Short mmCIF file of C-alpha atoms in Angstrom, two decimals:
data_model
loop_
_atom_site.label_atom_id
_atom_site.label_comp_id
_atom_site.label_asym_id
_atom_site.label_seq_id
_atom_site.Cartn_x
_atom_site.Cartn_y
_atom_site.Cartn_z
CA MET A 1 -86.59 8.20 -26.67
CA ALA A 2 -89.74 8.73 -28.72
CA VAL A 3 -90.44 5.06 -29.55
CA ARG A 4 -91.56 2.33 -27.13
CA LEU A 5 -91.54 -1.28 -28.41
CA VAL A 6 -94.17 -3.71 -27.09
CA ASN A 7 -95.15 -7.37 -27.41
CA PRO A 8 -98.81 -7.29 -26.30
CA GLY A 9 -100.26 -10.36 -24.61
CA GLY A 10 -102.20 -12.57 -27.00
CA LEU A 11 -99.68 -12.16 -29.83
CA PRO A 12 -96.66 -14.39 -30.38
CA GLU A 13 -93.29 -13.14 -29.17
CA ILE A 14 -90.87 -13.05 -32.11
CA ASP A 15 -87.16 -12.73 -31.32
CA ALA A 16 -86.37 -10.70 -34.43
CA TYR A 17 -88.86 -7.90 -33.78
CA ARG A 18 -91.59 -6.54 -31.50
CA GLN A 19 -95.23 -6.60 -32.57
CA VAL A 20 -96.05 -2.94 -31.84
CA SER A 21 -94.30 0.38 -31.49
CA VAL A 22 -95.71 3.47 -29.87
CA ALA A 23 -94.19 6.69 -31.19
CA SER A 24 -94.65 9.93 -29.28
CA GLY A 25 -92.07 12.31 -30.73
CA SER A 26 -92.65 15.44 -32.75
CA LYS A 27 -90.68 14.69 -35.94
CA LEU A 28 -91.39 11.83 -38.31
CA VAL A 29 -88.30 10.45 -40.08
CA LEU A 30 -88.81 8.46 -43.28
CA VAL A 31 -85.68 6.74 -44.57
CA ALA A 32 -85.72 5.76 -48.24
CA GLY A 33 -85.11 2.12 -49.00
CA GLN A 34 -81.43 1.44 -48.46
CA VAL A 35 -79.62 -1.06 -50.67
CA ALA A 36 -76.14 -2.58 -50.37
CA TRP A 37 -74.24 0.40 -51.75
CA ASP A 38 -71.17 1.79 -50.07
CA ALA A 39 -70.64 5.56 -49.86
CA ASP A 40 -69.35 5.58 -53.45
CA GLY A 41 -72.39 3.76 -54.85
CA VAL A 42 -70.57 0.44 -55.30
CA THR A 43 -72.57 -2.69 -54.45
CA VAL A 44 -71.25 -4.53 -51.40
CA GLY A 45 -71.56 -8.34 -51.23
CA GLU A 46 -72.75 -9.11 -54.72
CA GLY A 47 -74.50 -12.49 -54.55
CA ASP A 48 -74.20 -12.63 -50.73
CA LEU A 49 -77.52 -12.03 -48.96
CA ALA A 50 -76.02 -11.77 -45.45
CA ALA A 51 -73.44 -9.20 -46.58
CA GLN A 52 -76.09 -7.16 -48.35
CA VAL A 53 -78.45 -7.21 -45.37
CA GLU A 54 -75.56 -6.05 -43.18
CA GLN A 55 -74.74 -3.16 -45.54
CA CYS A 56 -78.42 -2.15 -45.78
CA TYR A 57 -78.70 -1.95 -41.98
CA LEU A 58 -75.44 0.02 -41.80
CA ASN A 59 -76.81 2.41 -44.42
CA VAL A 60 -80.06 2.83 -42.49
CA GLY A 61 -77.95 3.59 -39.41
CA THR A 62 -75.97 6.19 -41.36
CA ALA A 63 -79.15 7.80 -42.70
CA LEU A 64 -80.66 7.96 -39.21
CA ALA A 65 -77.49 9.43 -37.69
CA GLY A 66 -77.53 12.09 -40.42
CA VAL A 67 -80.72 13.54 -38.93
CA GLY A 68 -79.87 12.98 -35.27
CA ALA A 69 -81.69 9.66 -34.91
CA SER A 70 -80.69 6.06 -34.22
CA PHE A 71 -82.20 2.59 -34.32
CA ASP A 72 -83.68 3.35 -30.89
CA ASP A 73 -85.96 5.81 -32.70
CA VAL A 74 -87.15 3.39 -35.40
CA ALA A 75 -90.87 2.63 -35.21
CA LYS A 76 -91.07 0.35 -38.28
CA LEU A 77 -88.82 -1.43 -40.77
CA THR A 78 -89.83 -2.82 -44.14
CA VAL A 79 -87.49 -5.36 -45.73
CA TYR A 80 -87.74 -6.34 -49.39
CA VAL A 81 -85.88 -9.48 -50.47
CA VAL A 82 -85.53 -10.69 -54.05
CA ASP A 83 -86.88 -14.22 -54.62
CA TRP A 84 -87.61 -14.69 -50.89
CA THR A 85 -88.02 -18.20 -49.54
CA PRO A 86 -88.09 -19.12 -45.84
CA ASP A 87 -84.79 -21.04 -46.13
CA LYS A 88 -83.08 -17.63 -46.59
CA MET A 89 -84.01 -16.55 -43.03
CA PRO A 90 -80.68 -17.68 -41.45
CA LEU A 91 -78.73 -15.53 -43.95
CA LEU A 92 -81.00 -12.56 -43.33
CA MET A 93 -80.62 -12.92 -39.57
CA GLU A 94 -76.83 -13.33 -39.91
CA GLY A 95 -76.67 -10.01 -41.75
CA VAL A 96 -78.84 -8.32 -39.12
CA ALA A 97 -76.65 -9.72 -36.32
CA ARG A 98 -73.43 -8.54 -37.98
CA ALA A 99 -74.81 -5.03 -38.52
CA ALA A 100 -76.21 -4.91 -34.97
CA ALA A 101 -72.80 -5.83 -33.57
CA LYS A 102 -71.11 -3.09 -35.60
CA LEU A 103 -73.75 -0.52 -34.68
CA GLY A 104 -74.00 -1.58 -31.04
CA VAL A 105 -77.80 -1.90 -31.23
CA THR A 106 -80.55 -4.48 -31.10
CA PRO A 107 -82.78 -3.52 -34.05
CA VAL A 108 -86.14 -5.08 -33.12
CA PRO A 109 -88.87 -2.61 -34.13
CA PRO A 110 -91.96 -3.99 -35.84
CA ALA A 111 -90.95 -5.22 -39.27
CA THR A 112 -92.53 -6.43 -42.47
CA LEU A 113 -90.65 -8.78 -44.79
CA LEU A 114 -91.76 -8.87 -48.42
CA GLY A 115 -90.52 -11.08 -51.21
CA VAL A 116 -90.14 -9.22 -54.49
CA VAL A 117 -89.26 -10.20 -58.04
CA ALA A 118 -86.54 -7.56 -58.46
CA LEU A 119 -85.12 -4.34 -57.05
CA ASP A 120 -83.48 -1.34 -58.72
CA VAL A 121 -80.54 -3.24 -60.23
CA PRO A 122 -79.99 -7.00 -60.68
CA GLU A 123 -77.12 -7.23 -58.17
CA HIS A 124 -79.23 -5.92 -55.26
CA LEU A 125 -80.83 -8.73 -53.24
CA VAL A 126 -82.36 -6.69 -50.40
CA GLU A 127 -83.67 -3.20 -49.64
CA ILE A 128 -84.63 -1.87 -46.21
CA GLU A 129 -86.65 1.23 -45.39
CA ALA A 130 -87.26 2.72 -41.97
CA THR A 131 -89.78 4.95 -40.26
CA ALA A 132 -88.57 6.68 -37.10
CA MET A 133 -89.82 9.27 -34.63
CA ILE A 134 -87.64 11.83 -32.88
CA ASP A 135 -88.34 14.63 -30.41
#
């Protein structure tokens, strides 16, 4: 595994992610922002943040697998959520938990969550991009 996740002393421990990742592989993998499209380009979970987060994570997993990587190789996630407010956190975490259960992983690399005004199309509520390192 080319990525080691760390919570250094002096920083708060956050359940949803680790504060630092150390990547030591030889190939950088950059996954484009994944939205809640199925394989046919149809939006999954229109109006349902948890369902869209789940589909985004599943799509990231599919993209990673396509190049021989997995969530164990992810060094950083960036999550963009339309009209973000902190009261949406339980729905976001529900979607992450559902995807993690389906993928059999615990996706806790360092992450940045950004609220945005809009994404590519009005029905998309979330987009997730990943940076990974593989040997």
